[in-house]
Coordinates of N, CA and C in Angstrom, one line a residue:
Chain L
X23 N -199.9 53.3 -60.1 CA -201.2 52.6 -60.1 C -201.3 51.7 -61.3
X24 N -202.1 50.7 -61.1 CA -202.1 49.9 -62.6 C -203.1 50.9 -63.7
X25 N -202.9 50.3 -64.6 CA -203.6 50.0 -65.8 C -203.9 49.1 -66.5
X26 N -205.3 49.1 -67.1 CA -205.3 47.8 -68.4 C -204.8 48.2 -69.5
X27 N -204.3 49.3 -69.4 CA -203.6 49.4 -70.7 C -204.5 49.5 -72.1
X28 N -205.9 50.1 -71.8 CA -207.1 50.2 -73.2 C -206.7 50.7 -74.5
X29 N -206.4 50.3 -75.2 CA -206.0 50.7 -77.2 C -207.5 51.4 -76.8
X30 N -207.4 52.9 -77.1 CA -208.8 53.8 -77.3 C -208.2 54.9 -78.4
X31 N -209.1 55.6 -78.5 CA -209.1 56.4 -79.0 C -208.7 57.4 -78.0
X32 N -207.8 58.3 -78.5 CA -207.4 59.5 -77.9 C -207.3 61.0 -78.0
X33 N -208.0 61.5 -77.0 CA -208.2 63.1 -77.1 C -206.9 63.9 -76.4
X34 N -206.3 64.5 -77.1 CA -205.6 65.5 -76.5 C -205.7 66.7 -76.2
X35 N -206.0 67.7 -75.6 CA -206.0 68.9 -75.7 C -205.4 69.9 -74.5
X36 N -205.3 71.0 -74.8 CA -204.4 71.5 -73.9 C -205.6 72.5 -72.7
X37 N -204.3 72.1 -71.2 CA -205.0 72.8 -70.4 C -206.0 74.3 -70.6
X38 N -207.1 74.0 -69.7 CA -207.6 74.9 -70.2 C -208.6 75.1 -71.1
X39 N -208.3 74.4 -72.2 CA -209.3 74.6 -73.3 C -210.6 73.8 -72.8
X40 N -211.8 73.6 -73.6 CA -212.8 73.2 -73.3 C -212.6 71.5 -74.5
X41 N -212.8 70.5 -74.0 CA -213.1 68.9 -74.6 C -214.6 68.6 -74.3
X42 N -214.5 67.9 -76.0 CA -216.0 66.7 -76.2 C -215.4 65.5 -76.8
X43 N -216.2 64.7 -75.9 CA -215.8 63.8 -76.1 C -217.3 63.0 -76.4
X44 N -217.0 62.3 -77.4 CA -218.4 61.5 -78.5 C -218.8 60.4 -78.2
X45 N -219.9 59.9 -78.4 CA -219.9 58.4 -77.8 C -221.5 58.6 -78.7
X46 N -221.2 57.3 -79.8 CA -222.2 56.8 -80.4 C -222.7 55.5 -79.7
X47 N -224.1 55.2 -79.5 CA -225.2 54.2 -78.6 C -225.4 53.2 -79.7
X48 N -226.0 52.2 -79.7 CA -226.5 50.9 -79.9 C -228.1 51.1 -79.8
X49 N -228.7 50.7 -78.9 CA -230.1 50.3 -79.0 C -231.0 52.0 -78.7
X50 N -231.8 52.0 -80.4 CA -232.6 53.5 -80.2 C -233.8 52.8 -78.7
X51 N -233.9 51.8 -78.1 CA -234.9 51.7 -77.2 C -234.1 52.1 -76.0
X52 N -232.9 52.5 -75.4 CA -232.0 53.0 -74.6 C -232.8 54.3 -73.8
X53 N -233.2 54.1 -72.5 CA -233.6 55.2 -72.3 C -232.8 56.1 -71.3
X54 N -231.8 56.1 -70.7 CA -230.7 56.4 -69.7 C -229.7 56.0 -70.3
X55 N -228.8 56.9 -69.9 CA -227.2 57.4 -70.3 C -226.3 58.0 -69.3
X56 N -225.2 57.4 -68.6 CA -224.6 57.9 -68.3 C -223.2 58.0 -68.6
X57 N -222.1 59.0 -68.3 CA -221.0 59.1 -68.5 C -220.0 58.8 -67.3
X58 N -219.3 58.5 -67.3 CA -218.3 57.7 -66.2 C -216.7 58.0 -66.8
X59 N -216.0 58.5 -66.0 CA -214.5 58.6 -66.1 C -213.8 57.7 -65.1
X60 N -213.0 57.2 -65.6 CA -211.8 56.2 -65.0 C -210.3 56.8 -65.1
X61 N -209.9 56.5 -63.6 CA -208.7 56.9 -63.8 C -207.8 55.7 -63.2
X62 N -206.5 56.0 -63.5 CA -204.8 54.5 -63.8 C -205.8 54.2 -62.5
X63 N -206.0 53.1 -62.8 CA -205.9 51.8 -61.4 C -207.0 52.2 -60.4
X64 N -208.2 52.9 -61.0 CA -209.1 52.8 -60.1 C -210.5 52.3 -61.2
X65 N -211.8 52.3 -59.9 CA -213.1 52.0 -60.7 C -213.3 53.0 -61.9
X66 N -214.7 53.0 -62.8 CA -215.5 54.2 -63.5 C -216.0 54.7 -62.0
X67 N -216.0 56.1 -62.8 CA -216.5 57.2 -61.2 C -217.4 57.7 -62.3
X68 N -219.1 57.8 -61.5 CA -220.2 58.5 -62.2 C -219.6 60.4 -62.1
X69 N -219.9 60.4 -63.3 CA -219.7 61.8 -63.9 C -221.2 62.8 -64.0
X70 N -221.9 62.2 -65.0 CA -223.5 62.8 -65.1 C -223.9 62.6 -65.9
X71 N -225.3 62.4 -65.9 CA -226.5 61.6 -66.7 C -227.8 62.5 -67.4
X72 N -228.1 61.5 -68.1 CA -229.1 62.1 -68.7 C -230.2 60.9 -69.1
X73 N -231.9 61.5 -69.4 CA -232.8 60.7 -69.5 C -232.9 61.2 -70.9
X74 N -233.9 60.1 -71.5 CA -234.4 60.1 -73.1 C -235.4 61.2 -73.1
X75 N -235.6 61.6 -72.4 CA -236.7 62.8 -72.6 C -236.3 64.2 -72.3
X76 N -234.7 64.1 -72.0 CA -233.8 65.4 -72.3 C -232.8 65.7 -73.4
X77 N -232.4 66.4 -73.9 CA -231.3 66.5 -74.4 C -230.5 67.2 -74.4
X78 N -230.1 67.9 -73.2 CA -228.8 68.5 -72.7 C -229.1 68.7 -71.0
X79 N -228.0 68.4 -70.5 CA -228.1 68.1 -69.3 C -226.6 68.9 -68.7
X80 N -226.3 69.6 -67.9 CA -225.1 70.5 -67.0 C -225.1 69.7 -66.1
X81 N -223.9 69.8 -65.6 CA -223.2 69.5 -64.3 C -222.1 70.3 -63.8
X82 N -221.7 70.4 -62.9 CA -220.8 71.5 -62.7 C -219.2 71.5 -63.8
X83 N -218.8 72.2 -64.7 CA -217.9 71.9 -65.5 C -218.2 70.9 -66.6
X84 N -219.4 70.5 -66.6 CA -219.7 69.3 -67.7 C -221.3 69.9 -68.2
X85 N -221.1 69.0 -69.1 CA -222.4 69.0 -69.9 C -222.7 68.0 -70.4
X86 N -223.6 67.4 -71.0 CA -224.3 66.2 -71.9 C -225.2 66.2 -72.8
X87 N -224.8 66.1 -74.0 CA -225.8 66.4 -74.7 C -226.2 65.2 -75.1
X88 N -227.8 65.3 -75.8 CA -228.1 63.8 -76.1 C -228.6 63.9 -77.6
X89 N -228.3 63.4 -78.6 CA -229.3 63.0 -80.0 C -229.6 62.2 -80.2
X90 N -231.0 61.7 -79.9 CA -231.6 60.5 -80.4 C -231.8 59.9 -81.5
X91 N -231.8 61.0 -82.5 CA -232.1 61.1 -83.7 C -231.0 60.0 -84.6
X92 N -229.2 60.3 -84.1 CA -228.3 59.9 -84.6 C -227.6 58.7 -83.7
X93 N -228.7 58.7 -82.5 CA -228.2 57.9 -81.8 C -226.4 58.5 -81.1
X94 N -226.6 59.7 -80.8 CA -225.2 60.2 -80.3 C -225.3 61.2 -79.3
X95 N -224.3 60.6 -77.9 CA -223.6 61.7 -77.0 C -222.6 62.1 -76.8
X96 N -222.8 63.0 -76.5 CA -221.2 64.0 -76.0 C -221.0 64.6 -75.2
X97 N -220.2 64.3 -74.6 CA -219.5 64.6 -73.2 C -218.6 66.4 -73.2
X98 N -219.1 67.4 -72.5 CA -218.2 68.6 -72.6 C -217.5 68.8 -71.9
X99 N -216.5 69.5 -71.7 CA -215.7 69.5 -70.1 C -215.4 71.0 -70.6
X100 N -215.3 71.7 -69.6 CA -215.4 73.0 -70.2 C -214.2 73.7 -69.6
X101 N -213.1 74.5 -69.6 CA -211.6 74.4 -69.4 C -210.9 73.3 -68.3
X102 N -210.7 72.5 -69.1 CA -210.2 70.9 -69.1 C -208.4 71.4 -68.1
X103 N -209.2 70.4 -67.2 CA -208.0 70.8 -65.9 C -206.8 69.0 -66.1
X104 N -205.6 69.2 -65.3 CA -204.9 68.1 -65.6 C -205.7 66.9 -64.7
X105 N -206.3 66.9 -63.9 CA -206.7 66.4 -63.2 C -208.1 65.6 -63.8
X106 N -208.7 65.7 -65.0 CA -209.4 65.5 -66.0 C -208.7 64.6 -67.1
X107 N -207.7 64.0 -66.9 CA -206.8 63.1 -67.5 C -207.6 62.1 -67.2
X108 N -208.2 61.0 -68.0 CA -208.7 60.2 -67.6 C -209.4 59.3 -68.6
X109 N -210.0 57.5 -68.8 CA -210.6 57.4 -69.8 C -212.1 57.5 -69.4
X110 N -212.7 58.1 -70.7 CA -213.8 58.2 -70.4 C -215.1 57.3 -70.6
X111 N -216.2 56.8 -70.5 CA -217.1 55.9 -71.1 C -218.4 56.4 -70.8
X112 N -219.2 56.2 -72.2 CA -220.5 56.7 -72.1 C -221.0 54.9 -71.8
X113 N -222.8 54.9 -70.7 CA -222.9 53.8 -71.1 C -224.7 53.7 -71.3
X114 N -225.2 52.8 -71.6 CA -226.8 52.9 -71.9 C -227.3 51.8 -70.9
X115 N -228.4 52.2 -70.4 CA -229.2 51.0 -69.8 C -230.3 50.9 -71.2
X116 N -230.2 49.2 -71.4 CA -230.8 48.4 -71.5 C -232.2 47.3 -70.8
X117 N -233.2 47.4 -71.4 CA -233.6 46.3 -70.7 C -233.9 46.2 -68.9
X118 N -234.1 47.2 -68.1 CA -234.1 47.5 -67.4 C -233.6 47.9 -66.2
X119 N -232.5 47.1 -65.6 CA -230.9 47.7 -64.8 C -229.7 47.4 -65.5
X120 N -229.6 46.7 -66.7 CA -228.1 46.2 -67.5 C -228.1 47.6 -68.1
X121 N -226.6 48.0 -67.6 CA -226.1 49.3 -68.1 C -224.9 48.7 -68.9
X122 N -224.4 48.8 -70.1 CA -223.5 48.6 -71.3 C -222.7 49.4 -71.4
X123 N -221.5 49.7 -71.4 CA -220.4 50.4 -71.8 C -220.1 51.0 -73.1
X124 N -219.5 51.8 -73.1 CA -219.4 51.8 -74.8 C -217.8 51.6 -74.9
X125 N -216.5 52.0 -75.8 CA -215.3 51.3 -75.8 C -214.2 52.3 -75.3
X126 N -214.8 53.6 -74.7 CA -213.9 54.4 -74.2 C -213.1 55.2 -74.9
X127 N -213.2 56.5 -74.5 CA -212.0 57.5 -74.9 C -211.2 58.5 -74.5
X128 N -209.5 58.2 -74.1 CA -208.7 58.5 -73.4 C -208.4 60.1 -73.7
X129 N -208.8 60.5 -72.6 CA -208.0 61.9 -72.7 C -206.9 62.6 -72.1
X130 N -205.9 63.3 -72.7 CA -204.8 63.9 -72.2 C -204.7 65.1 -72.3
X131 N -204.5 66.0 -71.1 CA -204.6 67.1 -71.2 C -203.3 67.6 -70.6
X132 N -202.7 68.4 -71.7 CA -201.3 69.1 -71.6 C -200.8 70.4 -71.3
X133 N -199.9 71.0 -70.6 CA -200.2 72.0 -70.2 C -199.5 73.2 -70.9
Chain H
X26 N -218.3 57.9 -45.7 CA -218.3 57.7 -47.1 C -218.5 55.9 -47.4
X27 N -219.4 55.9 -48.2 CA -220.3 54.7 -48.8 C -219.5 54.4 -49.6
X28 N -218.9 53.1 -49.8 CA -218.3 52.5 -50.9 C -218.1 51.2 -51.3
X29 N -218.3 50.8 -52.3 CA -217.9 49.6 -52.9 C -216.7 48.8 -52.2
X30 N -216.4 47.7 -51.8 CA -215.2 47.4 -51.4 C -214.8 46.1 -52.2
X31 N -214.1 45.3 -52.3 CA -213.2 44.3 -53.4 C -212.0 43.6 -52.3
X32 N -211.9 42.5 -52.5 CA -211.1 41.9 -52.3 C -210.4 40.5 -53.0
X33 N -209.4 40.0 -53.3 CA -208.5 41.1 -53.1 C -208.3 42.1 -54.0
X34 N -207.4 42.6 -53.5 CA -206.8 43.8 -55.2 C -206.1 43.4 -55.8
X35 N -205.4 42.5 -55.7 CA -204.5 41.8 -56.5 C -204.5 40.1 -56.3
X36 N -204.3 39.6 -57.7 CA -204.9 38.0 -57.6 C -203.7 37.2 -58.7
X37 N -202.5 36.8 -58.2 CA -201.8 35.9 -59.0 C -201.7 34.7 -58.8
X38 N -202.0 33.5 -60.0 CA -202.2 32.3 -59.3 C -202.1 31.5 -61.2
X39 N -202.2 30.4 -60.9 CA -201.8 29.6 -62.3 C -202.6 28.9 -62.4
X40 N -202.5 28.7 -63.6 CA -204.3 27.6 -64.5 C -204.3 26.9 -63.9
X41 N -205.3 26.9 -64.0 CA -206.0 25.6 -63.5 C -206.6 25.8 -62.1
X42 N -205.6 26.7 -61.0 CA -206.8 26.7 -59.7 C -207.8 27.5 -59.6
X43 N -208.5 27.7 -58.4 CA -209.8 28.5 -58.1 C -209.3 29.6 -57.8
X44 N -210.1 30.4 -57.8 CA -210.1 31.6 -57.4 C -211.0 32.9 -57.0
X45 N -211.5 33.1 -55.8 CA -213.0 33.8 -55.5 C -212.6 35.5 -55.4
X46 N -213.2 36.2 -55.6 CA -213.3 37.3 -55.7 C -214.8 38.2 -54.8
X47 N -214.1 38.8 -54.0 CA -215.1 39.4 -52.8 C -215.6 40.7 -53.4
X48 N -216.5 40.9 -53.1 CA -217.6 42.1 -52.7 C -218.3 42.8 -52.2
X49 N -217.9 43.8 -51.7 CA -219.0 44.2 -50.5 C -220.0 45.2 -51.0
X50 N -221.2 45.2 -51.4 CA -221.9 46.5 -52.6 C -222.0 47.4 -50.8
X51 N -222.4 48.9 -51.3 CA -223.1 49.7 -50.7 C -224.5 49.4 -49.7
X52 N -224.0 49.6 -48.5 CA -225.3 49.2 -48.0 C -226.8 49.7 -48.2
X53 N -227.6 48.9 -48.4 CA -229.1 49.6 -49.1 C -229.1 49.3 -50.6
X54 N -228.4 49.2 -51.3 CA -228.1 48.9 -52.6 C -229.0 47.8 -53.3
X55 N -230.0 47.7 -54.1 CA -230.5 46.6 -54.1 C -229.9 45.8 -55.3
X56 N -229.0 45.9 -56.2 CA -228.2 45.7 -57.6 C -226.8 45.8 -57.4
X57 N -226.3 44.3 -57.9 CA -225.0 44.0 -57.8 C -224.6 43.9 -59.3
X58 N -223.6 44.0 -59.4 CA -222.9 43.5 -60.6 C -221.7 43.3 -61.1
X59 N -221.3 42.3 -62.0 CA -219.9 42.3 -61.8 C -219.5 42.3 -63.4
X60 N -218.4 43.0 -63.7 CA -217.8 43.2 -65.1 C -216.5 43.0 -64.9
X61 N -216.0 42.6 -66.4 CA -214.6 42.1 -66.3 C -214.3 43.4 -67.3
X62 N -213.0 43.7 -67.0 CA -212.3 44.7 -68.2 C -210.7 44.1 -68.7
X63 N -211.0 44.3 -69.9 CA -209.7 43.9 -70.4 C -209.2 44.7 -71.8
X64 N -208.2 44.3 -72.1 CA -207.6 45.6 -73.1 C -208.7 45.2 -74.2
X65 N -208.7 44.1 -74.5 CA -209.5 44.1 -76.0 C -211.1 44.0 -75.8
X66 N -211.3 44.1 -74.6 CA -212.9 44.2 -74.9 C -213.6 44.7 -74.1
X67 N -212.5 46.0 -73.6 CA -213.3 47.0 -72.3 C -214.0 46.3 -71.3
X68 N -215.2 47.4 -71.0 CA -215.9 46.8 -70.0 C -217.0 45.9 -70.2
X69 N -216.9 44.3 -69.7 CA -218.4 43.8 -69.8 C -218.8 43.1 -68.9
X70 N -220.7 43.4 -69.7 CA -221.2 42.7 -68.0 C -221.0 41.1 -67.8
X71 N -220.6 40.6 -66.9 CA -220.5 39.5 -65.9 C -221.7 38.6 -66.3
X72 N -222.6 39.1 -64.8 CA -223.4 39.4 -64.2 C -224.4 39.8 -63.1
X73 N -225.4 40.1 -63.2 CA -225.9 41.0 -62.1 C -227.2 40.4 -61.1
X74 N -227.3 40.8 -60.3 CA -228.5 40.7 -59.1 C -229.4 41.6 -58.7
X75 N -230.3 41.0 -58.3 CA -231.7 42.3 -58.0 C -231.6 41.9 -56.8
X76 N -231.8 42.6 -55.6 CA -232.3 41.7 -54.0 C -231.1 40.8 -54.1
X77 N -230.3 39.7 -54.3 CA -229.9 38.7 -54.4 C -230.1 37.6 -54.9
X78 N -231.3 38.1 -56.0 CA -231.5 37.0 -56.9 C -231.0 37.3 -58.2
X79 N -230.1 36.1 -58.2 CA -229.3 36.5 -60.3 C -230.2 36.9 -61.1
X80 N -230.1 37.9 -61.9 CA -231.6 38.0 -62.9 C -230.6 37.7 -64.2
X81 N -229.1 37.9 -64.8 CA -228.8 37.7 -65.8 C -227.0 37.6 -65.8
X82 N -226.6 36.2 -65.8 CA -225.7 35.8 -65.8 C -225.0 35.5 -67.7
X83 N -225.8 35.8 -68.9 CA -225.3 35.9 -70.2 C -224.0 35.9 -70.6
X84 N -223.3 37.1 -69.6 CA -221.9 37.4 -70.1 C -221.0 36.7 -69.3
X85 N -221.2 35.2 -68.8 CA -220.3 35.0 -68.5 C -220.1 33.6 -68.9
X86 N -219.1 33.0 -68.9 CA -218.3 31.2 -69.2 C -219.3 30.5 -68.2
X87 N -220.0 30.1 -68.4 CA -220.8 29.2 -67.8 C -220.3 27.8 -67.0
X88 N -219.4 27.3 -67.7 CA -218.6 26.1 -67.3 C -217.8 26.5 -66.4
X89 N -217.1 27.4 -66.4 CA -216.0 28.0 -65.3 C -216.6 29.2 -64.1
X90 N -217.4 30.0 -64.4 CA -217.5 31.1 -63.3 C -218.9 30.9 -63.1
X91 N -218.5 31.4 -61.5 CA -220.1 31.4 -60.8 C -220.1 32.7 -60.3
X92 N -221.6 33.4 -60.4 CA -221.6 34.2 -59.1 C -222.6 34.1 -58.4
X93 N -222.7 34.2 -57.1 CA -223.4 34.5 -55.9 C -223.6 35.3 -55.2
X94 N -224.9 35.8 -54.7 CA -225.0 36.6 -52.9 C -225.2 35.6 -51.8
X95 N -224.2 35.0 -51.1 CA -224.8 34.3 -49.7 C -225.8 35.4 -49.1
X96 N -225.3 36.7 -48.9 CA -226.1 37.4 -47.9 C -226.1 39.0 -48.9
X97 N -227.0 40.2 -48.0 CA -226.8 41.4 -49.0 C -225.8 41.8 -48.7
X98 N -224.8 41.6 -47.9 CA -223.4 42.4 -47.8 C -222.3 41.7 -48.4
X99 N -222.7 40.3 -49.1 CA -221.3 39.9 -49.7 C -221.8 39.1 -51.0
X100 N -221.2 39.6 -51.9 CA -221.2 38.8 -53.6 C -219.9 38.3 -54.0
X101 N -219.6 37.5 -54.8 CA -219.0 36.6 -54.9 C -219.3 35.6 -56.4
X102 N -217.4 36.0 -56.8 CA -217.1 35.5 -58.3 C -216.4 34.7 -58.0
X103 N -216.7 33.5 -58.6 CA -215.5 32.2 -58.8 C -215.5 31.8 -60.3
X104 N -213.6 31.6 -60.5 CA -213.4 31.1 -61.5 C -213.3 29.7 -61.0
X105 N -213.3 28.9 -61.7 CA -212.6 26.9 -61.4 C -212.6 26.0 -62.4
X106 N -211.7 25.8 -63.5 CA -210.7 26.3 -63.1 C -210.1 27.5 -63.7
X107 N -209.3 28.0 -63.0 CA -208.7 29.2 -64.0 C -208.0 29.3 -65.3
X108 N -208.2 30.0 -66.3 CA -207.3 30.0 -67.3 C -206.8 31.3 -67.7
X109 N -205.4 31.0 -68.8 CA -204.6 32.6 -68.7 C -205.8 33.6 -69.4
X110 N -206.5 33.3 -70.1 CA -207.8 33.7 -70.4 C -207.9 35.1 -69.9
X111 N -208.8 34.9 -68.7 CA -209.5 35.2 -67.7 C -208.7 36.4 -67.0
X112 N -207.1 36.2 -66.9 CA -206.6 37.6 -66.8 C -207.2 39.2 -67.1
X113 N -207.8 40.0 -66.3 CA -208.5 40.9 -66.5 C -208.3 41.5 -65.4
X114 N -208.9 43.0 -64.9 CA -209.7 43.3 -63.8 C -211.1 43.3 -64.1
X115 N -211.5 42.5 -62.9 CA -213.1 42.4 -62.5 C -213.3 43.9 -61.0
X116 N -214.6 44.1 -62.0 CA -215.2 44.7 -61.3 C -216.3 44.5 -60.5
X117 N -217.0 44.9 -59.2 CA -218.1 44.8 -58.7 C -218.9 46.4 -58.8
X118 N -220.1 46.7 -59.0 CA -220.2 47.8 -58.8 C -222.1 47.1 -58.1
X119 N -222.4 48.5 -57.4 CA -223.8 48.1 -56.6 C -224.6 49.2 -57.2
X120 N -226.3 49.7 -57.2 CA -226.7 50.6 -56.9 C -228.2 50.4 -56.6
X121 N -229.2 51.8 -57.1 CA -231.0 51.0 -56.8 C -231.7 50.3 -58.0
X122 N -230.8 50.4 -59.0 CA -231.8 49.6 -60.1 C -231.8 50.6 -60.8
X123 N -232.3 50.4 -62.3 CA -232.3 51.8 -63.4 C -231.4 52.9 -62.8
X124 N -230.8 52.6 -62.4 CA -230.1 54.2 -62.2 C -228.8 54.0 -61.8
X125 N -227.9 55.0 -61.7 CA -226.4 55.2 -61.5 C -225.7 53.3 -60.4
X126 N -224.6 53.2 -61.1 CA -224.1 52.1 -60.4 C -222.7 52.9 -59.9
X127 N -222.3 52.6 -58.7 CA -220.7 52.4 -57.5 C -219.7 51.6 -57.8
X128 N -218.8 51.8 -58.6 CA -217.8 51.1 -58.9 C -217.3 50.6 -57.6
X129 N -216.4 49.2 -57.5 CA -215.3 49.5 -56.2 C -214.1 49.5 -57.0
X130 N -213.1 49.1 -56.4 CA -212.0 49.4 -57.3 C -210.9 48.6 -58.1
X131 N -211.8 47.0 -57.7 CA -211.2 46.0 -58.9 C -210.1 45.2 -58.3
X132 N -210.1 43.8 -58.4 CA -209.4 43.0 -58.2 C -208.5 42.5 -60.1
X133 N -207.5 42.9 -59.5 CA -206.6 42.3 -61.0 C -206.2 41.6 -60.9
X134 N -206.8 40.5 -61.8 CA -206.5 38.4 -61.8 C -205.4 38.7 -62.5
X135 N -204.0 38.0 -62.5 CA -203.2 36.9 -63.2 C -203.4 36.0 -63.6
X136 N -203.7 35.3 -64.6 CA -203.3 33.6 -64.5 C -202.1 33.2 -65.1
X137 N -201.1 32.6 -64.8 CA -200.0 31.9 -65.6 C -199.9 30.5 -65.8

């Protein structure tokens, strides 16, 4: 499958173990957040969200946490399967449906 | 299963011609939008639609690309003319507004 080939930052960690992955925001008026993984040669696929008036949010194997305060989220994956290989991107809405990316971060999970 | 659809998936062609780029959002979908990805500057927004009215075309070359909804089942990017530039994958994704957007799964431009 293709790739664009993204220069990211990269997480490695071994099967099994639990991954966070970090993603600092832009605009403190940001009130939605979501997390989206991408895999070789396909779209972002919604993962799970969170609103400005929570700060931590579950999904099944995932979590979200949110700090407003530092303007920071993080992504949990909780025993990180190979199939969890993937880049990841947190993104913010803006302004009322413009959702923004942030610059992604690749994970590899080894077994 | 509801999905985003793209056409084509694959787009090689040399400066200077046109080039359109299909989309079919999610039926019911009232929000279109289209982002380009490329190594050095990830994902950005295009442009997007409410109903099928552009509300913010910012991120894109204004001299070169257009987008459009003829109808709610089809959106539509044009480069003209093309430059090696512009090599990326574009994306289309749909959803209701404020909330979660449908990737489809990208047309990847060449220009040579």
């Amino acid at each position: 499958g293709e790739s664009v080939g993204l220069h990211l930052p990269t997480l490695s960690v071994q099967e099994g173990d639990n991954s966070i992955i970090n993603c600092a925001y832009s605009n403190s008026a940001s009130d939605y957040f979501i997390w989206y993984k991408q895999e070789s040669g396909k779209g972002p696929q919604f993962i799970i969200d969170i609103r400005s008036n929570m700060d931590k949010r579950q999904g099944q194997r995932v979590t979200v946490l949110l700090n407003k305060t530092v303007k920071h989220l993080s992504l949990q994956i909780a025993a990180t399967q190979p199939g969890d290989s993937a880049v990841y991107f947190c993104a913010e809405i803006l302004n009322t449906d413009k959702l923004i990316f942030g610059t992604g971060t690749r994970l590899q999970v080894f077994p | 299963d509801a999905r985003v659809t793209q056409t084509p998936r694959h787009k090689v062609t040399e400066m200077g011609q046109e080039v359109t780029m299909r989309c079919q959002p999610i039926l019911g979908h009232n929000t279109v939008f289209w982002y380009r990805q490329t190594m050095m500057q990830g994902l950005e927004l295009l442009a997007y639609f409410r109903n099928r009215a552009p509300l913010d075309d910012s991120g894109m070359p204004k001299d070169r690309f257009s987008a459009e909804m003829p109808d709610a089942t089809l959106a539509t990017l044009k480069i003209q003319p093309s430059e090696p530039r512009d090599s990326a994958v574009y994306f289309c994704a749909s959803g209701f507004g404020q909330g979660v957007l449908y990737f489809g799964p990208g047309t990847r431009l060449t220009v040579t």
